[in-house]
Amino acid sequence: MSWLTRMFSSTIGQKLIVALTGLFLCTFLVVHMTGNLQLFKDDHGMSFNMYSVFMTTNPLIKTVSYILYFSILFHAFKGLHLAYKNMKARPVGYAVVNGKANSHWTSRYMGILGTIILVFIVVHMNDFWAEYKFGHIPYVQYTENLESGEITAKPYADEAGNPKSIANKAEETIVSINGVDHKITITKDLYAEVAETFKNPLLVALYLISMFAIGFHLYHGFQSGFQTLGLNHPRYNPAIQFLSTWVFAIIIPAGFAAMPLYFLLIK
Amino acid sequence: MSGNMNLTLKVWRQKNKDDRGKFETYPVQHISPDMSFLEMFDVLNERLINEGKDPVAFDHDCREGICGMCSMFINGRPHGPLQGVTTCQLHMRSFKNGDTIVVEPWRASAFPVIKDLAVDRSAFDRIISAGGFISVNTGNAQDANSIPIPKDDADAAFAAATCIGCGACVAACKNASAMLFVSAKVSQFALLPQGQAERQERVLNMVAQMDAEGFGSCTNTGACEAECPKGISLSNIARMNRDYIGAQLSVQKA
């Protein structure tokens, strides 16, 4: 056995995989949440749709997204595998366990919270990622007045009203209408897909439950990852704890939860 | 005597490691609040012996809270409801008249039950044999101050060295992980100059032995630290993680 396999087959090495992939997924959540805040912009979804084009065509983002998919799989598989092995380390359980006397409940239910999140990721990627890549998302045509900045949107269709599509993910042309330059943008309307999907109250409920699960999972998970890496010191522990609680357990899940609620209740 | 208590004990009885085992209920009367938890078991066992029954087997030795032999899981917590206390130093004044107390052995595949409440903790001994020592020539002790050691390091090493190896960390951990014990035994040498020569080899070998014994992995719940009768800190686990990863990446022996 090489030293590498030996290291990553030890309990500490396996935890290291879970910690590194987990912390990488945390950085993804920051990007994903801030990027998706464009859903709240009042421009018929133009900036969100153009952001979607950028995120699915930029070579660097595409590379990172494949690392991301592998990280999700590794994190979930390793986490569940370790949870199974840990259960086998105590084949006969206790009749009475007073867990709340010595630990926070989130730390004891990471496997269950993680499983909820895994189910959510499958549903979520099926709703949007698969739909965007392989589904039939209609195209939208934006006309932006380059002098006033006013944006109008209409479905991209032929004269009979049948939806048309383009070969690329987005096309931009500058035309002059009545002597004023206008930018015509044609792109896939993921924004409309999002708005449509979040009209379903049951699905919104699933999203909200999942955001609670992510919040509780990260409340323990973010700071736990640093401990596994051996980073535990009074100098920076308060900063890690602050990020764990405020950014990863509260702000990020709340930001994500606001999106389906916005489309269900306000839009 | 006034103030004495009548209690109901639900005690795990198991003939040997292959027996399935089950709970037996024993009412105990006139228990003084000044008795230790183990003295209450002495009273129960005396009665069982007089009745011609098999007394409850449990581990104990110094009864001063320093040897690490006692090992009861009391009402869902190792060493009972108090913090920083072993079972032998737990007194019956921590309970109320009429209480039902559930007493179980440490539960871990690496700690098989020998009988009743006594479990085999020799897995810890094998982890120590794998590297929990320093190799020195015997002879006269060195002059105390011949190797200067910063006070903070000496204090942290001493705090780690207070681990009595009772196994409460394993018992409390939902994963039956031995990380707090092993990390204390790694840290007490990692912090001192005398421990440096074998530092990398020690952590690699002790972790390998820990895994071989079938202890679970650490999910940083902190239950071990909260239940440890000696207050061993989770920072030791972080130090061991650091040392282990560092040793894997830099050990001279390929």
PDB file of N, CA and C in Angstrom, chain A residues 150-209:
ATOM      1  N   GLU A 150     -33.975  51.374 -20.681  1.00  0.00           N
ATOM      2  CA  GLU A 150     -35.235  50.646 -20.506  1.00  0.00           C
ATOM      3  C   GLU A 150     -35.149  49.274 -21.193  1.00  0.00           C
ATOM      4  N   ILE A 151     -35.659  48.268 -20.522  1.00  0.00           N
ATOM      5  CA  ILE A 151     -35.598  46.911 -21.068  1.00  0.00           C
ATOM      6  C   ILE A 151     -37.015  46.367 -21.243  1.00  0.00           C
ATOM      7  N   THR A 152     -37.276  45.838 -22.438  1.00  0.00           N
ATOM      8  CA  THR A 152     -38.545  45.134 -22.633  1.00  0.00           C
ATOM      9  C   THR A 152     -38.225  43.702 -23.025  1.00  0.00           C
ATOM     10  N   ALA A 153     -39.129  42.793 -22.711  1.00  0.00           N
ATOM     11  CA  ALA A 153     -38.905  41.387 -23.011  1.00  0.00           C
ATOM     12  C   ALA A 153     -40.113  40.821 -23.725  1.00  0.00           C
ATOM     13  N   LYS A 154     -39.868  39.910 -24.666  1.00  0.00           N
ATOM     14  CA  LYS A 154     -40.968  39.169 -25.286  1.00  0.00           C
ATOM     15  C   LYS A 154     -40.449  37.793 -25.670  1.00  0.00           C
ATOM     16  N   PRO A 155     -41.346  36.790 -25.722  1.00  0.00           N
ATOM     17  CA  PRO A 155     -40.889  35.454 -26.115  1.00  0.00           C
ATOM     18  C   PRO A 155     -40.294  35.502 -27.519  1.00  0.00           C
ATOM     19  N   TYR A 156     -39.215  34.764 -27.721  1.00  0.00           N
ATOM     20  CA  TYR A 156     -38.577  34.710 -29.039  1.00  0.00           C
ATOM     21  C   TYR A 156     -39.374  33.730 -29.894  1.00  0.00           C
ATOM     22  N   ALA A 157     -40.132  34.287 -30.877  1.00  0.00           N
ATOM     23  CA  ALA A 157     -41.040  33.419 -31.651  1.00  0.00           C
ATOM     24  C   ALA A 157     -41.142  33.934 -33.081  1.00  0.00           C
ATOM     25  N   ASP A 158     -41.627  33.058 -33.957  1.00  0.00           N
ATOM     26  CA  ASP A 158     -41.823  33.508 -35.344  1.00  0.00           C
ATOM     27  C   ASP A 158     -43.162  34.255 -35.449  1.00  0.00           C
ATOM     28  N   GLU A 159     -43.523  34.697 -36.694  1.00  0.00           N
ATOM     29  CA  GLU A 159     -44.711  35.535 -36.829  1.00  0.00           C
ATOM     30  C   GLU A 159     -45.994  34.825 -36.403  1.00  0.00           C
ATOM     31  N   ALA A 160     -46.020  33.469 -36.563  1.00  0.00           N
ATOM     32  CA  ALA A 160     -47.215  32.716 -36.166  1.00  0.00           C
ATOM     33  C   ALA A 160     -47.277  32.506 -34.655  1.00  0.00           C
ATOM     34  N   GLY A 161     -46.216  32.899 -33.943  1.00  0.00           N
ATOM     35  CA  GLY A 161     -46.221  32.755 -32.486  1.00  0.00           C
ATOM     36  C   GLY A 161     -45.589  31.468 -32.001  1.00  0.00           C
ATOM     37  N   ASN A 162     -44.977  30.674 -32.933  1.00  0.00           N
ATOM     38  CA  ASN A 162     -44.316  29.449 -32.505  1.00  0.00           C
ATOM     39  C   ASN A 162     -42.924  29.776 -31.962  1.00  0.00           C
ATOM     40  N   PRO A 163     -42.585  29.203 -30.811  1.00  0.00           N
ATOM     41  CA  PRO A 163     -41.288  29.519 -30.225  1.00  0.00           C
ATOM     42  C   PRO A 163     -40.147  29.102 -31.149  1.00  0.00           C
ATOM     43  N   LYS A 164     -39.139  29.959 -31.242  1.00  0.00           N
ATOM     44  CA  LYS A 164     -37.962  29.662 -32.054  1.00  0.00           C
ATOM     45  C   LYS A 164     -36.777  29.459 -31.124  1.00  0.00           C
ATOM     46  N   SER A 165     -35.720  28.837 -31.645  1.00  0.00           N
ATOM     47  CA  SER A 165     -34.506  28.710 -30.817  1.00  0.00           C
ATOM     48  C   SER A 165     -33.304  29.114 -31.650  1.00  0.00           C
ATOM     49  N   ILE A 166     -32.175  29.333 -30.975  1.00  0.00           N
ATOM     50  CA  ILE A 166     -30.935  29.692 -31.655  1.00  0.00           C
ATOM     51  C   ILE A 166     -29.896  28.640 -31.345  1.00  0.00           C
ATOM     52  N   ALA A 167     -28.839  28.615 -32.153  1.00  0.00           N
ATOM     53  CA  ALA A 167     -27.818  27.587 -31.961  1.00  0.00           C
ATOM     54  C   ALA A 167     -27.012  27.848 -30.695  1.00  0.00           C
ATOM     55  N   ASN A 168     -26.708  29.107 -30.435  1.00  0.00           N
ATOM     56  CA  ASN A 168     -25.890  29.439 -29.267  1.00  0.00           C
ATOM     57  C   ASN A 168     -26.773  29.652 -28.039  1.00  0.00           C
ATOM     58  N   LYS A 169     -26.113  29.787 -26.896  1.00  0.00           N
ATOM     59  CA  LYS A 169     -26.887  30.009 -25.680  1.00  0.00           C
ATOM     60  C   LYS A 169     -27.388  31.438 -25.602  1.00  0.00           C
ATOM     61  N   ALA A 170     -26.676  32.358 -26.261  1.00  0.00           N
ATOM     62  CA  ALA A 170     -27.119  33.757 -26.260  1.00  0.00           C
ATOM     63  C   ALA A 170     -26.575  34.453 -27.498  1.00  0.00           C
ATOM     64  N   GLU A 171     -27.345  35.398 -28.006  1.00  0.00           N
ATOM     65  CA  GLU A 171     -26.898  36.210 -29.143  1.00  0.00           C
ATOM     66  C   GLU A 171     -27.216  37.664 -28.857  1.00  0.00           C
ATOM     67  N   GLU A 172     -26.265  38.520 -29.165  1.00  0.00           N
ATOM     68  CA  GLU A 172     -26.481  39.949 -28.925  1.00  0.00           C
ATOM     69  C   GLU A 172     -26.237  40.714 -30.219  1.00  0.00           C
ATOM     70  N   THR A 173     -27.153  41.609 -30.582  1.00  0.00           N
ATOM     71  CA  THR A 173     -26.952  42.471 -31.752  1.00  0.00           C
ATOM     72  C   THR A 173     -27.362  43.890 -31.384  1.00  0.00           C
ATOM     73  N   ILE A 174     -26.703  44.861 -32.015  1.00  0.00           N
ATOM     74  CA  ILE A 174     -27.074  46.263 -31.799  1.00  0.00           C
ATOM     75  C   ILE A 174     -27.842  46.721 -33.037  1.00  0.00           C
ATOM     76  N   VAL A 175     -29.044  47.229 -32.871  1.00  0.00           N
ATOM     77  CA  VAL A 175     -29.824  47.743 -33.997  1.00  0.00           C
ATOM     78  C   VAL A 175     -30.257  49.168 -33.683  1.00  0.00           C
ATOM     79  N   SER A 176     -30.564  49.893 -34.737  1.00  0.00           N
ATOM     80  CA  SER A 176     -31.025  51.270 -34.543  1.00  0.00           C
ATOM     81  C   SER A 176     -32.528  51.309 -34.786  1.00  0.00           C
ATOM     82  N   ILE A 177     -33.280  51.708 -33.776  1.00  0.00           N
ATOM     83  CA  ILE A 177     -34.726  51.830 -33.910  1.00  0.00           C
ATOM     84  C   ILE A 177     -35.068  53.304 -33.706  1.00  0.00           C
ATOM     85  N   ASN A 178     -35.659  53.920 -34.754  1.00  0.00           N
ATOM     86  CA  ASN A 178     -35.996  55.350 -34.704  1.00  0.00           C
ATOM     87  C   ASN A 178     -34.776  56.206 -34.349  1.00  0.00           C
ATOM     88  N   GLY A 179     -33.599  55.802 -34.868  1.00  0.00           N
ATOM     89  CA  GLY A 179     -32.391  56.582 -34.638  1.00  0.00           C
ATOM     90  C   GLY A 179     -31.746  56.374 -33.275  1.00  0.00           C
ATOM     91  N   VAL A 180     -32.312  55.463 -32.444  1.00  0.00           N
ATOM     92  CA  VAL A 180     -31.732  55.195 -31.119  1.00  0.00           C
ATOM     93  C   VAL A 180     -31.167  53.772 -31.115  1.00  0.00           C
ATOM     94  N   ASP A 181     -29.929  53.638 -30.591  1.00  0.00           N
ATOM     95  CA  ASP A 181     -29.320  52.300 -30.538  1.00  0.00           C
ATOM     96  C   ASP A 181     -30.023  51.435 -29.490  1.00  0.00           C
ATOM     97  N   HIS A 182     -30.363  50.220 -29.914  1.00  0.00           N
ATOM     98  CA  HIS A 182     -30.957  49.240 -29.008  1.00  0.00           C
ATOM     99  C   HIS A 182     -30.125  47.961 -29.066  1.00  0.00           C
ATOM    100  N   LYS A 183     -29.981  47.340 -27.900  1.00  0.00           N
ATOM    101  CA  LYS A 183     -29.298  46.037 -27.882  1.00  0.00           C
ATOM    102  C   LYS A 183     -30.356  44.952 -27.813  1.00  0.00           C
ATOM    103  N   ILE A 184     -30.332  44.050 -28.817  1.00  0.00           N
ATOM    104  CA  ILE A 184     -31.273  42.920 -28.832  1.00  0.00           C
ATOM    105  C   ILE A 184     -30.525  41.704 -28.290  1.00  0.00           C
ATOM    106  N   THR A 185     -31.051  41.098 -27.244  1.00  0.00           N
ATOM    107  CA  THR A 185     -30.416  39.914 -26.659  1.00  0.00           C
ATOM    108  C   THR A 185     -31.414  38.755 -26.717  1.00  0.00           C
ATOM    109  N   ILE A 186     -30.954  37.649 -27.282  1.00  0.00           N
ATOM    110  CA  ILE A 186     -31.805  36.454 -27.316  1.00  0.00           C
ATOM    111  C   ILE A 186     -31.110  35.381 -26.476  1.00  0.00           C
ATOM    112  N   THR A 187     -31.814  34.806 -25.509  1.00  0.00           N
ATOM    113  CA  THR A 187     -31.197  33.779 -24.659  1.00  0.00           C
ATOM    114  C   THR A 187     -32.263  32.857 -24.082  1.00  0.00           C
ATOM    115  N   LYS A 188     -31.781  31.722 -23.533  1.00  0.00           N
ATOM    116  CA  LYS A 188     -32.689  30.798 -22.855  1.00  0.00           C
ATOM    117  C   LYS A 188     -33.256  31.484 -21.618  1.00  0.00           C
ATOM    118  N   ASP A 189     -34.560  31.307 -21.394  1.00  0.00           N
ATOM    119  CA  ASP A 189     -35.211  32.024 -20.300  1.00  0.00           C
ATOM    120  C   ASP A 189     -35.294  31.147 -19.044  1.00  0.00           C
ATOM    121  N   LEU A 190     -34.141  30.970 -18.381  1.00  0.00           N
ATOM    122  CA  LEU A 190     -34.127  30.176 -17.152  1.00  0.00           C
ATOM    123  C   LEU A 190     -34.918  30.885 -16.053  1.00  0.00           C
ATOM    124  N   TYR A 191     -34.891  32.228 -16.133  1.00  0.00           N
ATOM    125  CA  TYR A 191     -35.623  33.028 -15.140  1.00  0.00           C
ATOM    126  C   TYR A 191     -37.112  32.646 -15.128  1.00  0.00           C
ATOM    127  N   ALA A 192     -37.712  32.511 -16.321  1.00  0.00           N
ATOM    128  CA  ALA A 192     -39.128  32.137 -16.403  1.00  0.00           C
ATOM    129  C   ALA A 192     -39.345  30.736 -15.829  1.00  0.00           C
ATOM    130  N   GLU A 193     -38.364  29.865 -16.083  1.00  0.00           N
ATOM    131  CA  GLU A 193     -38.430  28.498 -15.556  1.00  0.00           C
ATOM    132  C   GLU A 193     -38.434  28.517 -14.022  1.00  0.00           C
ATOM    133  N   VAL A 194     -37.559  29.372 -13.456  1.00  0.00           N
ATOM    134  CA  VAL A 194     -37.484  29.509 -11.996  1.00  0.00           C
ATOM    135  C   VAL A 194     -38.819  30.026 -11.460  1.00  0.00           C
ATOM    136  N   ALA A 195     -39.326  31.083 -12.098  1.00  0.00           N
ATOM    137  CA  ALA A 195     -40.589  31.688 -11.645  1.00  0.00           C
ATOM    138  C   ALA A 195     -41.723  30.672 -11.697  1.00  0.00           C
ATOM    139  N   GLU A 196     -41.755  29.882 -12.781  1.00  0.00           N
ATOM    140  CA  GLU A 196     -42.794  28.877 -12.973  1.00  0.00           C
ATOM    141  C   GLU A 196     -42.690  27.781 -11.905  1.00  0.00           C
ATOM    142  N   THR A 197     -41.455  27.278 -11.693  1.00  0.00           N
ATOM    143  CA  THR A 197     -41.229  26.180 -10.746  1.00  0.00           C
ATOM    144  C   THR A 197     -41.659  26.566  -9.340  1.00  0.00           C
ATOM    145  N   PHE A 198     -41.339  27.802  -8.948  1.00  0.00           N
ATOM    146  CA  PHE A 198     -41.627  28.220  -7.581  1.00  0.00           C
ATOM    147  C   PHE A 198     -43.074  28.677  -7.371  1.00  0.00           C
ATOM    148  N   LYS A 199     -43.936  28.437  -8.377  1.00  0.00           N
ATOM    149  CA  LYS A 199     -45.367  28.652  -8.151  1.00  0.00           C
ATOM    150  C   LYS A 199     -45.984  27.447  -7.452  1.00  0.00           C
ATOM    151  N   ASN A 200     -45.217  26.359  -7.355  1.00  0.00           N
ATOM    152  CA  ASN A 200     -45.699  25.115  -6.746  1.00  0.00           C
ATOM    153  C   ASN A 200     -45.418  25.133  -5.240  1.00  0.00           C
ATOM    154  N   PRO A 201     -46.458  25.284  -4.402  1.00  0.00           N
ATOM    155  CA  PRO A 201     -46.221  25.428  -2.953  1.00  0.00           C
ATOM    156  C   PRO A 201     -45.533  24.213  -2.327  1.00  0.00           C
ATOM    157  N   LEU A 202     -45.835  23.009  -2.837  1.00  0.00           N
ATOM    158  CA  LEU A 202     -45.219  21.812  -2.265  1.00  0.00           C
ATOM    159  C   LEU A 202     -43.714  21.808  -2.496  1.00  0.00           C
ATOM    160  N   LEU A 203     -43.331  22.226  -3.714  1.00  0.00           N
ATOM    161  CA  LEU A 203     -41.913  22.266  -4.040  1.00  0.00           C
ATOM    162  C   LEU A 203     -41.200  23.344  -3.210  1.00  0.00           C
ATOM    163  N   VAL A 204     -41.887  24.471  -3.041  1.00  0.00           N
ATOM    164  CA  VAL A 204     -41.310  25.539  -2.214  1.00  0.00           C
ATOM    165  C   VAL A 204     -41.115  25.037  -0.788  1.00  0.00           C
ATOM    166  N   ALA A 205     -42.086  24.261  -0.290  1.00  0.00           N
ATOM    167  CA  ALA A 205     -41.967  23.694   1.063  1.00  0.00           C
ATOM    168  C   ALA A 205     -40.739  22.798   1.158  1.00  0.00           C
ATOM    169  N   LEU A 206     -40.522  21.969   0.116  1.00  0.00           N
ATOM    170  CA  LEU A 206     -39.345  21.101   0.108  1.00  0.00           C
ATOM    171  C   LEU A 206     -38.060  21.933   0.138  1.00  0.00           C
ATOM    172  N   TYR A 207     -38.067  23.017  -0.649  1.00  0.00           N
ATOM    173  CA  TYR A 207     -36.881  23.883  -0.675  1.00  0.00           C
ATOM    174  C   TYR A 207     -36.631  24.502   0.698  1.00  0.00           C
ATOM    175  N   LEU A 208     -37.702  24.946   1.364  1.00  0.00           N
ATOM    176  CA  LEU A 208     -37.533  25.587   2.674  1.00  0.00           C
ATOM    177  C   LEU A 208     -37.007  24.591   3.708  1.00  0.00           C
ATOM    178  N   ILE A 209     -37.592  23.379   3.718  1.00  0.00           N
ATOM    179  CA  ILE A 209     -37.120  22.352   4.658  1.00  0.00           C
ATOM    180  C   ILE A 209     -35.635  22.078   4.402  1.00  0.00           C
TER     181      ILE A 209
END
